[in-house]
mmCIF file of N, CA and C and ligand atoms in Angstrom:
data_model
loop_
_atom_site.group_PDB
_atom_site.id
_atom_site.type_symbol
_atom_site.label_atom_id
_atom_site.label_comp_id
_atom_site.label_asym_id
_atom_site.label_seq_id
_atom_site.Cartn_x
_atom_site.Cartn_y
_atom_site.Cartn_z
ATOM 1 N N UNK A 1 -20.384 -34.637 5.729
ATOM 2 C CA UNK A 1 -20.764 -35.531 4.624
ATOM 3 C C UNK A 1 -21.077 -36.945 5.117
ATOM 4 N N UNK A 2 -20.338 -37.508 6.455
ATOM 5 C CA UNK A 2 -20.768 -38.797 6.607
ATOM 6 C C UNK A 2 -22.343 -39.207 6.844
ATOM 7 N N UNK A 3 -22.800 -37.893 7.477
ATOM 8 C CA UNK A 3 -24.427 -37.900 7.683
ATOM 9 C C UNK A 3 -25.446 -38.748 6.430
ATOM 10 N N UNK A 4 -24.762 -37.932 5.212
ATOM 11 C CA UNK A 4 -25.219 -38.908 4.020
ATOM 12 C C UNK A 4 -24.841 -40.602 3.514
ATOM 13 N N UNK A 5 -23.722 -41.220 4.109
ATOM 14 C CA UNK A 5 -23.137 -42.352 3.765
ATOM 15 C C UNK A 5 -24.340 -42.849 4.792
ATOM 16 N N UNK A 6 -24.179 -42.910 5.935
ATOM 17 C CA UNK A 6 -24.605 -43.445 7.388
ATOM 18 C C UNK A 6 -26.540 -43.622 6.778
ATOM 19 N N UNK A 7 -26.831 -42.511 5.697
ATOM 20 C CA UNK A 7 -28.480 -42.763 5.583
ATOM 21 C C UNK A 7 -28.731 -43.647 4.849
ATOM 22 N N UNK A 8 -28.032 -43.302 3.777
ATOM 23 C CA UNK A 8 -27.863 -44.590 2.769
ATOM 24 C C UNK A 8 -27.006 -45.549 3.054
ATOM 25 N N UNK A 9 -26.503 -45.778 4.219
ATOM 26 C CA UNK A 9 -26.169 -47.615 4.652
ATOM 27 C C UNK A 9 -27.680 -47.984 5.644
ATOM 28 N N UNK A 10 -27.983 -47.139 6.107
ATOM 29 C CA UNK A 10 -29.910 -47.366 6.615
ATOM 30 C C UNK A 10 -30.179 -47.657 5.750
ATOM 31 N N UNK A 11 -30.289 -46.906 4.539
ATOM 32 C CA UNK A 11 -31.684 -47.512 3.389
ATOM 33 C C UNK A 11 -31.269 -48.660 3.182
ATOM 34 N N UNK A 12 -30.243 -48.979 2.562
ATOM 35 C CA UNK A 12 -29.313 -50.324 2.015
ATOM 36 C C UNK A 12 -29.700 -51.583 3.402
ATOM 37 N N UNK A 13 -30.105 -51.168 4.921
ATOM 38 C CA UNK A 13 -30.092 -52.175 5.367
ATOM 39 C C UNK A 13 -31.784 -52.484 5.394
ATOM 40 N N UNK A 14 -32.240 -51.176 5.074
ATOM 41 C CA UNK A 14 -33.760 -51.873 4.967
ATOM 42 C C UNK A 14 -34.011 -52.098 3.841
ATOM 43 N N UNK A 15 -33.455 -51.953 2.690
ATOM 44 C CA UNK A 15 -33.478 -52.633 1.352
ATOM 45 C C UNK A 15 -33.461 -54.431 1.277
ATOM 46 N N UNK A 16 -32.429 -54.728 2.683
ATOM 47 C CA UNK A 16 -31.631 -55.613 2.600
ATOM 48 C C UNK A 16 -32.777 -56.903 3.252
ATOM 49 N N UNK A 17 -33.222 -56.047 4.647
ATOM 50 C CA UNK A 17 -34.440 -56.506 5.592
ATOM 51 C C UNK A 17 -35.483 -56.926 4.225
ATOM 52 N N UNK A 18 -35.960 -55.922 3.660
ATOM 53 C CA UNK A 18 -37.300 -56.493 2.522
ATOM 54 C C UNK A 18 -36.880 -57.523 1.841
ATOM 55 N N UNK A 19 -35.744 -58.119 1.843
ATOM 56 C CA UNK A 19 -35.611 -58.871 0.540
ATOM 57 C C UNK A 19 -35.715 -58.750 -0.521
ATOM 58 N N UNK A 20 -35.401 -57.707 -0.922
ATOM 59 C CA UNK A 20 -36.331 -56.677 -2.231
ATOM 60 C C UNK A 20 -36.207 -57.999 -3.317
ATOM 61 N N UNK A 21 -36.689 -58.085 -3.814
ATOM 62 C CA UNK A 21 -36.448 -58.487 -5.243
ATOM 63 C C UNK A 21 -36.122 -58.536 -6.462
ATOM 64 N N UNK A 22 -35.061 -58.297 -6.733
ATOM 65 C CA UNK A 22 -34.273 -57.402 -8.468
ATOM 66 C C UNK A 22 -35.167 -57.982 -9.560
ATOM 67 N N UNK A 23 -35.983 -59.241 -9.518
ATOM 68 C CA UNK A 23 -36.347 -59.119 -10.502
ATOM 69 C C UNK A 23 -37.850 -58.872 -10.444
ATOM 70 N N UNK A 24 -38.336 -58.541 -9.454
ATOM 71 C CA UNK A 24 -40.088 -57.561 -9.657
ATOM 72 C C UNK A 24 -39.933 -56.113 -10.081
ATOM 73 N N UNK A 25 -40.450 -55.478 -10.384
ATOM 74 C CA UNK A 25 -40.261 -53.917 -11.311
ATOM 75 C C UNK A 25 -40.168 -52.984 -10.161
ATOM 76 N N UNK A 26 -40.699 -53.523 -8.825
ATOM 77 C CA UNK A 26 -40.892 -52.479 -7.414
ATOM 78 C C UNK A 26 -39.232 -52.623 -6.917
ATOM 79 N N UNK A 27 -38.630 -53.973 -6.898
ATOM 80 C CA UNK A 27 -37.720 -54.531 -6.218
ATOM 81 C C UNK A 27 -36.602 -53.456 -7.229
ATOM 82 N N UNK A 28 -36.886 -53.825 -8.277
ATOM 83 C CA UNK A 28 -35.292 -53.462 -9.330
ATOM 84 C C UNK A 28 -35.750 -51.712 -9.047
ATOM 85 N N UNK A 29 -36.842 -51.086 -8.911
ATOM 86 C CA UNK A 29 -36.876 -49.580 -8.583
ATOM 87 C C UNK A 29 -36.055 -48.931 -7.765
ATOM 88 N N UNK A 30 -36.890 -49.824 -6.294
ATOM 89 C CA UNK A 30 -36.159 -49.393 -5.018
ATOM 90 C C UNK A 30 -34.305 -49.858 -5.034
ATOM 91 N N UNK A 31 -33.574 -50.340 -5.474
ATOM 92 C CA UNK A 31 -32.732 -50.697 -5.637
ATOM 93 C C UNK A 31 -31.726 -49.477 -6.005
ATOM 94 N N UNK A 32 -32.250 -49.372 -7.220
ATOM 95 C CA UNK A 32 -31.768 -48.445 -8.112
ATOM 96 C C UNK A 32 -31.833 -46.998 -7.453
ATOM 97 N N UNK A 33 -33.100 -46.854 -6.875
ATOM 98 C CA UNK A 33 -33.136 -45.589 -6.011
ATOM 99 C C UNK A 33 -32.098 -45.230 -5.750
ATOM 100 N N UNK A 34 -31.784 -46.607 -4.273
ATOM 101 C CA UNK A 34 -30.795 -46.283 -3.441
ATOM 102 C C UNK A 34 -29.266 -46.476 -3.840
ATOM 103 N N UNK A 35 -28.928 -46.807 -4.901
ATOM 104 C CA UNK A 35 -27.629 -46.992 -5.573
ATOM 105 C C UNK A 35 -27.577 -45.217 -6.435
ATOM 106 N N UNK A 36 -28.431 -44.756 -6.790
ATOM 107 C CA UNK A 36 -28.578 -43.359 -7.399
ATOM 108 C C UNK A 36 -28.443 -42.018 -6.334
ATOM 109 N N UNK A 37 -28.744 -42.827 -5.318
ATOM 110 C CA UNK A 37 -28.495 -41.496 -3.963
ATOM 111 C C UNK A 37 -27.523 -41.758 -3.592
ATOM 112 N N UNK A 38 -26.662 -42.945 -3.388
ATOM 113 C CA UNK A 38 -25.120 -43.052 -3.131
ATOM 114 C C UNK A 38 -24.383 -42.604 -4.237
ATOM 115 N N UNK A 39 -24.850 -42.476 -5.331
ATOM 116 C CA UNK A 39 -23.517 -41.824 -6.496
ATOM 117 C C UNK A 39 -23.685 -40.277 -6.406
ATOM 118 N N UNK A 40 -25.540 -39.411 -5.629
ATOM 119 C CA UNK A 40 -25.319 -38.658 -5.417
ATOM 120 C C UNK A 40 -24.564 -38.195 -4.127
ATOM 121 N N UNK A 41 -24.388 -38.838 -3.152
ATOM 122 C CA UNK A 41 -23.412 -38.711 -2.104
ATOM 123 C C UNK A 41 -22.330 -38.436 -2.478
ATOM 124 N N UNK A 42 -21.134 -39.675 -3.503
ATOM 125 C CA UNK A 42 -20.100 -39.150 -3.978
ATOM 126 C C UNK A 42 -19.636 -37.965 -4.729
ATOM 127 N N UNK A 43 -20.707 -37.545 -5.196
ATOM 128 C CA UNK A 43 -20.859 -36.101 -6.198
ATOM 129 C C UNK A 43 -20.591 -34.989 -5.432
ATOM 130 N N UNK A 44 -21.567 -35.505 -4.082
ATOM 131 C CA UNK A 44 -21.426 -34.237 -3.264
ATOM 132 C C UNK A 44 -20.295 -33.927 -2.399
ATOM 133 N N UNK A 45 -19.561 -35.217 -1.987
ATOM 134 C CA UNK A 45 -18.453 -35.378 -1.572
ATOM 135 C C UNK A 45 -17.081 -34.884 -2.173
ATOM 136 N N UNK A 46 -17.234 -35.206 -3.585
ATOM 137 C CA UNK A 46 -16.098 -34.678 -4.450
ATOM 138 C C UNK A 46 -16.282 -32.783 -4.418
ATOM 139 N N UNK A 47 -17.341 -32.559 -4.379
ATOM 140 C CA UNK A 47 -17.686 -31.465 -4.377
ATOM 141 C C UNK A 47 -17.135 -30.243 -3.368
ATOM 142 N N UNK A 48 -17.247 -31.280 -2.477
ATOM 143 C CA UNK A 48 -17.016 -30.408 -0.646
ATOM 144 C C UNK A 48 -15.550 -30.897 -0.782
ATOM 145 N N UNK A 49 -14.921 -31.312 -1.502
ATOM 146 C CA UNK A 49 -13.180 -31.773 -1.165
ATOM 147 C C UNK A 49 -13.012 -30.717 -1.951
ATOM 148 N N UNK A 50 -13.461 -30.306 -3.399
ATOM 149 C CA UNK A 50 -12.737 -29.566 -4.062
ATOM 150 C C UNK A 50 -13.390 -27.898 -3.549
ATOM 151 N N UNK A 51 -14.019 -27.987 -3.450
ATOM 152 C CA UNK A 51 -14.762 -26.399 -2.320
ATOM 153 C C UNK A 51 -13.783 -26.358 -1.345
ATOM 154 N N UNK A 52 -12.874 -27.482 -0.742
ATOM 155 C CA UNK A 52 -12.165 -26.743 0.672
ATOM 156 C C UNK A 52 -10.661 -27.029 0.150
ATOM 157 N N UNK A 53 -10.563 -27.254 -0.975
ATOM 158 C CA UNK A 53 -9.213 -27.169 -1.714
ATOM 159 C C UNK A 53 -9.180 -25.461 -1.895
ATOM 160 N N UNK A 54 -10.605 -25.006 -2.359
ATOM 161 C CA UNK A 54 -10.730 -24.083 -3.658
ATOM 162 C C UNK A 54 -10.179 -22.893 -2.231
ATOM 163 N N UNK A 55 -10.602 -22.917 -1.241
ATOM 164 C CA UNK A 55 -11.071 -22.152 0.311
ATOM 165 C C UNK A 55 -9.554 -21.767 0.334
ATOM 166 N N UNK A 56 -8.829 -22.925 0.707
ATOM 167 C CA UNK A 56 -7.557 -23.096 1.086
ATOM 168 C C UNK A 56 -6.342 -22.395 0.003
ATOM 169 N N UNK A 57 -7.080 -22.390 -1.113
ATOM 170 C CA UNK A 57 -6.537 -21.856 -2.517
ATOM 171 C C UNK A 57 -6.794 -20.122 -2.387
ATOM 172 N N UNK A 58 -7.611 -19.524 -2.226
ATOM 173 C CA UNK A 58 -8.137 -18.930 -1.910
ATOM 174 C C UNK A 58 -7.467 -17.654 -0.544
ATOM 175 N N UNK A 59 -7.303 -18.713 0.530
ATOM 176 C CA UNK A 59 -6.308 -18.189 1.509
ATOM 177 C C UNK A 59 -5.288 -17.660 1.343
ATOM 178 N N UNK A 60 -4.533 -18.482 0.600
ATOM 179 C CA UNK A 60 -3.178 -18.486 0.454
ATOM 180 C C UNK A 60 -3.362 -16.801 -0.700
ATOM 181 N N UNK A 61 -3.968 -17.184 -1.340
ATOM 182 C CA UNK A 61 -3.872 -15.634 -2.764
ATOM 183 C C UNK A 61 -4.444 -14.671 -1.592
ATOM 184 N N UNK A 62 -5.119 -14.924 -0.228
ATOM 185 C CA UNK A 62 -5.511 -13.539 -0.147
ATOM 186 C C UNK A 62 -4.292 -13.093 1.080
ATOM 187 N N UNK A 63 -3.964 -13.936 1.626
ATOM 188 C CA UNK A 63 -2.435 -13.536 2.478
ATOM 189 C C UNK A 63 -1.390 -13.568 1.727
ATOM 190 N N UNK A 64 -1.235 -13.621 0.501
ATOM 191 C CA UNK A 64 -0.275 -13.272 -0.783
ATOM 192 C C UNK A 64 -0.708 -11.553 -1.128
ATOM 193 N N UNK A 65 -2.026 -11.410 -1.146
ATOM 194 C CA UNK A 65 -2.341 -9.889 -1.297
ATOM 195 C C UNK A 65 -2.392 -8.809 -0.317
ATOM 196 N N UNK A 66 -1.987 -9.536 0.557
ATOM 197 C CA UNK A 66 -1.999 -8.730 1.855
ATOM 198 C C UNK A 66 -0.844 -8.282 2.347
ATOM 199 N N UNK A 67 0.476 -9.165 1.698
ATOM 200 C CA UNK A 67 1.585 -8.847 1.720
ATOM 201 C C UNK A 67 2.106 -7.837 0.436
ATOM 202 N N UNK A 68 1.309 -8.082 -0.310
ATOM 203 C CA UNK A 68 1.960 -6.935 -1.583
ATOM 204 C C UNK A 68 0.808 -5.774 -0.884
ATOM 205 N N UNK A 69 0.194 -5.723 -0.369
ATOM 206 C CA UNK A 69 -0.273 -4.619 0.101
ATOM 207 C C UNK A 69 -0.005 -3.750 1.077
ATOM 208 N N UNK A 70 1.196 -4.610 1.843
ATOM 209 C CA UNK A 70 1.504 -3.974 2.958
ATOM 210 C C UNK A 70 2.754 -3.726 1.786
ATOM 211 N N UNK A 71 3.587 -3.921 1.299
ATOM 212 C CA UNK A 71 4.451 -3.602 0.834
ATOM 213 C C UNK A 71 4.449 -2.091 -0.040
ATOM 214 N N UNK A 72 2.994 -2.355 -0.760
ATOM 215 C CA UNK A 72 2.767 -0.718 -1.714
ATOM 216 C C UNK A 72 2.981 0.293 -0.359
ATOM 217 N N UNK A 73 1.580 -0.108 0.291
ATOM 218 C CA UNK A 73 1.088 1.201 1.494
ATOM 219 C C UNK A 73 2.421 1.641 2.582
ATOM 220 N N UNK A 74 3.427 0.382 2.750
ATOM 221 C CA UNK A 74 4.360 0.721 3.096
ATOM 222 C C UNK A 74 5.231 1.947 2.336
ATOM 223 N N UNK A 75 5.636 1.688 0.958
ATOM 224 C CA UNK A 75 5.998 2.610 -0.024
ATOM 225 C C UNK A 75 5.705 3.895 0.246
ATOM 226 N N UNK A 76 4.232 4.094 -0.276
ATOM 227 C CA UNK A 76 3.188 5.330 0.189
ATOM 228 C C UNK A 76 3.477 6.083 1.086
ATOM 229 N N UNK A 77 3.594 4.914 2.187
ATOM 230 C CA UNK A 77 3.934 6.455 3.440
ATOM 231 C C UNK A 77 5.401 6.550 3.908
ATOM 232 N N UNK A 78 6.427 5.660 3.002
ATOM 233 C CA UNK A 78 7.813 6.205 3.260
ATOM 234 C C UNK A 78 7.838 7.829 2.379
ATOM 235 N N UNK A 79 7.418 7.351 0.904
ATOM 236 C CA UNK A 79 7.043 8.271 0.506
ATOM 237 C C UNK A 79 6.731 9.798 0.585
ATOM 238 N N UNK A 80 5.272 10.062 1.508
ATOM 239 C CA UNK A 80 4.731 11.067 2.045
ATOM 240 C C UNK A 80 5.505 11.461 2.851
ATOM 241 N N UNK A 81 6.012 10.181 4.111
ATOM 242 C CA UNK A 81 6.901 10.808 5.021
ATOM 243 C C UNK A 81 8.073 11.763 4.734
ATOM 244 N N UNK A 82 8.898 11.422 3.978
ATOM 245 C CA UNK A 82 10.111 11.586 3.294
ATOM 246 C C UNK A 82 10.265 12.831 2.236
ATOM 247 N N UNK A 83 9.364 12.667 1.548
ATOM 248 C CA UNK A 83 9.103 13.742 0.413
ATOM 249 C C UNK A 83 8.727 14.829 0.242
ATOM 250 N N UNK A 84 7.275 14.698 0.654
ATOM 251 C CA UNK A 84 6.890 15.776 0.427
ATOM 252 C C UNK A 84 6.563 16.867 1.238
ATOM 253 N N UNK A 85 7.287 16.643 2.628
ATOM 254 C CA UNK A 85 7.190 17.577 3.335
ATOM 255 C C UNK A 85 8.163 18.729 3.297
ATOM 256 N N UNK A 86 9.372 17.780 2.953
ATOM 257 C CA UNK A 86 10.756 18.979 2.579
ATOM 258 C C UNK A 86 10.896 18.926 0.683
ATOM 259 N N UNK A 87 11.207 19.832 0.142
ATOM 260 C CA UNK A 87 11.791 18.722 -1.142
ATOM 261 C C UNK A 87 13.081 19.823 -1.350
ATOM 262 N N UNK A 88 13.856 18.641 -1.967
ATOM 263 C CA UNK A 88 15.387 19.085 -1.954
ATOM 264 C C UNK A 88 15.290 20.033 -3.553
ATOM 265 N N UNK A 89 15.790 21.150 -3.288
ATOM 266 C CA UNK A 89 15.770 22.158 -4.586
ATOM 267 C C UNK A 89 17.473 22.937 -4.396
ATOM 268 N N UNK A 90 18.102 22.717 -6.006
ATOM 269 C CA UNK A 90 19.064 23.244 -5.827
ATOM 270 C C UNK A 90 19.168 24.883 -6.750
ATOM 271 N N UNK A 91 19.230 25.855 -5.838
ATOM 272 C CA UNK A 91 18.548 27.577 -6.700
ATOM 273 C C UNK A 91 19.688 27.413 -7.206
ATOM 274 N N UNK A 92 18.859 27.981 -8.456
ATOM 275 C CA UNK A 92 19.373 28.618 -9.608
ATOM 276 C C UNK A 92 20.399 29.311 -10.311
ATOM 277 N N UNK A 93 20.392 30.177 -9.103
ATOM 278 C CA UNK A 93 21.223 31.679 -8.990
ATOM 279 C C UNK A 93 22.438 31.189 -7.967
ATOM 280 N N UNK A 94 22.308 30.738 -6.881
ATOM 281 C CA UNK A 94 23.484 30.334 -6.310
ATOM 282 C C UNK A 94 23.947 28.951 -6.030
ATOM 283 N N UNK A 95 22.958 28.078 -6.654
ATOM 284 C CA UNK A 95 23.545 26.944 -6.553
ATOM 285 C C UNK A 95 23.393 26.224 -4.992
ATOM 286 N N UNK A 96 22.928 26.762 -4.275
ATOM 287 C CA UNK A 96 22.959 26.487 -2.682
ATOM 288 C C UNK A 96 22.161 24.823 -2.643
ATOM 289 N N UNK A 97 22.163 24.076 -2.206
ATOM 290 C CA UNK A 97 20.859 23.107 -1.777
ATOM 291 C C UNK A 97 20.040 23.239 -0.616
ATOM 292 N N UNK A 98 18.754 23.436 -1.230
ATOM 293 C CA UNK A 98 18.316 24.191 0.067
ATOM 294 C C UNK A 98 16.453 23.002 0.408
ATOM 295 N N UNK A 99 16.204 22.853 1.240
ATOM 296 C CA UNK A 99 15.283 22.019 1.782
ATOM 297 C C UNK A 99 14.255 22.998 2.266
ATOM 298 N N UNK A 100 13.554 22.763 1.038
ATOM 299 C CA UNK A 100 12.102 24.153 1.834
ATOM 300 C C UNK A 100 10.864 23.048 1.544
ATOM 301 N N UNK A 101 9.930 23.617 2.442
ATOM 302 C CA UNK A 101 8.895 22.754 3.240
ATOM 303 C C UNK A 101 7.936 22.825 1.478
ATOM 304 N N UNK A 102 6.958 21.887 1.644
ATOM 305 C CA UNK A 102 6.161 22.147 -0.085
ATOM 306 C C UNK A 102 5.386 22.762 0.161
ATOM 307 N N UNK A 103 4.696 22.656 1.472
ATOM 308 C CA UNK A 103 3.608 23.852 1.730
ATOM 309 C C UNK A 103 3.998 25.376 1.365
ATOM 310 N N UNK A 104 5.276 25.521 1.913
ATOM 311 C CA UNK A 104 5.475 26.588 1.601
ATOM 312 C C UNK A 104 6.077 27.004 0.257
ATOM 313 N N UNK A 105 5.763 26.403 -0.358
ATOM 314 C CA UNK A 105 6.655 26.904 -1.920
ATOM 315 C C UNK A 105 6.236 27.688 -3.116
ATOM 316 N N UNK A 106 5.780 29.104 -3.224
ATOM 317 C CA UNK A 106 4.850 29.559 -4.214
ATOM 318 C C UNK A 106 5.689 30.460 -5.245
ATOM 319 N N UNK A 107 5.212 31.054 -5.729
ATOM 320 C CA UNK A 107 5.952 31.712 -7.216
ATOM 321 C C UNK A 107 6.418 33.138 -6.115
ATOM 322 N N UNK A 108 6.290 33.237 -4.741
ATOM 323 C CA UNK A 108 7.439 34.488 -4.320
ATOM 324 C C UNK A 108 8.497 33.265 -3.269
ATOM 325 N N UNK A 109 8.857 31.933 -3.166
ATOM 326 C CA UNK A 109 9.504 31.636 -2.579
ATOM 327 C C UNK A 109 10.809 32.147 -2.888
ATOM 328 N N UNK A 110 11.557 32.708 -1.987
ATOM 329 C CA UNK A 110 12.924 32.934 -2.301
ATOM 330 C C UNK A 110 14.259 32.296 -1.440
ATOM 331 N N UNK A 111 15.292 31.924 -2.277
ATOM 332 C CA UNK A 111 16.661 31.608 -1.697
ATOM 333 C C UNK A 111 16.630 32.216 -0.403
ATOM 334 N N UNK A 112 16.911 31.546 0.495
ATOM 335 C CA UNK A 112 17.310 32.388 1.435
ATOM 336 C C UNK A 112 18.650 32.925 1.733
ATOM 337 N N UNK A 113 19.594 32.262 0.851
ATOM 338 C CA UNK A 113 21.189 32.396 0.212
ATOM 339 C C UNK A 113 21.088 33.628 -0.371
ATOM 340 N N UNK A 114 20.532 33.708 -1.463
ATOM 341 C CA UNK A 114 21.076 34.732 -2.269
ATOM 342 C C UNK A 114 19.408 35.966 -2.884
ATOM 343 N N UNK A 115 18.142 35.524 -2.344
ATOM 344 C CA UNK A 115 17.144 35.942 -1.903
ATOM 345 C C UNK A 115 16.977 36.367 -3.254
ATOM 346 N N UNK A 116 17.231 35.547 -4.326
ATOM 347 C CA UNK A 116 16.523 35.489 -5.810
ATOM 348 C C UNK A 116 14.655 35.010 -5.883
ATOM 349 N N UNK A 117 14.216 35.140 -6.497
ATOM 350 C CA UNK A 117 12.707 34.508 -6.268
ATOM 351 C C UNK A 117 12.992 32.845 -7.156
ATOM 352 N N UNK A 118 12.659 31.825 -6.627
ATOM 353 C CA UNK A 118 13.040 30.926 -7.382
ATOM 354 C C UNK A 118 11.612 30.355 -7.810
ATOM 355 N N UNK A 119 11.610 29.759 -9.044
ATOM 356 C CA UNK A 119 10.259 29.260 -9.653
ATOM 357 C C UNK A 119 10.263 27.977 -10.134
ATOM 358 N N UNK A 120 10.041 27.014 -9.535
ATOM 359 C CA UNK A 120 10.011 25.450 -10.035
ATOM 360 C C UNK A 120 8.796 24.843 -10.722
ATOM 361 N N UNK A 121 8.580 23.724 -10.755
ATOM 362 C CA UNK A 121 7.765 22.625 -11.835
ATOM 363 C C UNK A 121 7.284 22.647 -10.832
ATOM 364 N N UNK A 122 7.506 23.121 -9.137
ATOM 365 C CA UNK A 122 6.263 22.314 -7.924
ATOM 366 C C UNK A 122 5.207 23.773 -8.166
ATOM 367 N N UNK A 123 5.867 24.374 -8.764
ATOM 368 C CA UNK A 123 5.116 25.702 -8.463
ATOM 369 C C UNK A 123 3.812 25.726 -9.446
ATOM 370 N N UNK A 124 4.189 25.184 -10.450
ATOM 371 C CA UNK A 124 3.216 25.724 -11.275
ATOM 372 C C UNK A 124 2.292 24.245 -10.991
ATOM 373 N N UNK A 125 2.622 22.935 -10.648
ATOM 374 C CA UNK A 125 1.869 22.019 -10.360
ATOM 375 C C UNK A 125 0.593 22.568 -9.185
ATOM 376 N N UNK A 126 1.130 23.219 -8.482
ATOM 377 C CA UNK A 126 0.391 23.947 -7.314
ATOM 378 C C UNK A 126 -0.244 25.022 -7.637
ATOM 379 N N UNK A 127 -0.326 25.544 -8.645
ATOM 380 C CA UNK A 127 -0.809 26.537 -9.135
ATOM 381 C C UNK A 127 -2.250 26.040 -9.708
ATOM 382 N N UNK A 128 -1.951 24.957 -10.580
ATOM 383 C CA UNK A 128 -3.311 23.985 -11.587
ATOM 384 C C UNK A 128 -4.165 23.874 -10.054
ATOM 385 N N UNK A 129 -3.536 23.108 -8.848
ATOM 386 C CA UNK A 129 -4.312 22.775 -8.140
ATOM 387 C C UNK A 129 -5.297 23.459 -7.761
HETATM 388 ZN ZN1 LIG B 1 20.220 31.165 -4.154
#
């Protein structure tokens, strides 16, 4: 942004060199010009402060989302890890607790305790599938 102050303190010094005159209609023009391109300088200035506020604002929410994101996806694959490879089922018929894999779980899985056929809610979920 200083690129713009530094042009318009040039114009302002060759404004200054002419002697312009405020009260000829050319003098009070050029004047005004250059007082109208310095308020657009400040415009643009306020502009680029609040653009690298907005940046910095910006940062912060997206390394704020990056942490609740590692936190879900973390979830997710304790999850997968944990779950659904074994799932804990307690049969029916004998009461045993028994840890059978989900892949393997269909409407002939049986106890291996008491070798009843057992039929769960995973079964028929796997069934729709
Ligand atoms: Zn059983």
């Amino acid at each position: 942004m200083d690129y713009l102050y530094e042009r318009i303190s040039y114009l302002k010094g060759l404004a200054d060199g002419l002697e312009l005159d405020q009260n000829t209609k050319e003098g009070k023009l050029l004047i005004h010009i250059v007082e109208a391109l310095e308020d657009f300088a400040d415009a643009i200035s306020d502009l680029e402060q609040e653009q690298l506020e907005l940046e910095n604002y910006v940062d912060v929410i997206d390394e704020d989302l990056a942490d609740v994101e590692e936190a879900i996806f973390e979830d997710e694959y304790d999850f997968y890890d944990d779950d659904v490879d074994y799932i804990e089922l307690e049969c029916p018929y004998c009461n045993e607790i028994l840890y059978i894999e989900d892949d393997m779980i269909d409407d002939d899985t049986e106890c291996p305790n008491c070798h009843e056929r057992i039929v769960t809610e995973y079964n028929d979920e796997d069934d729709e599938n």
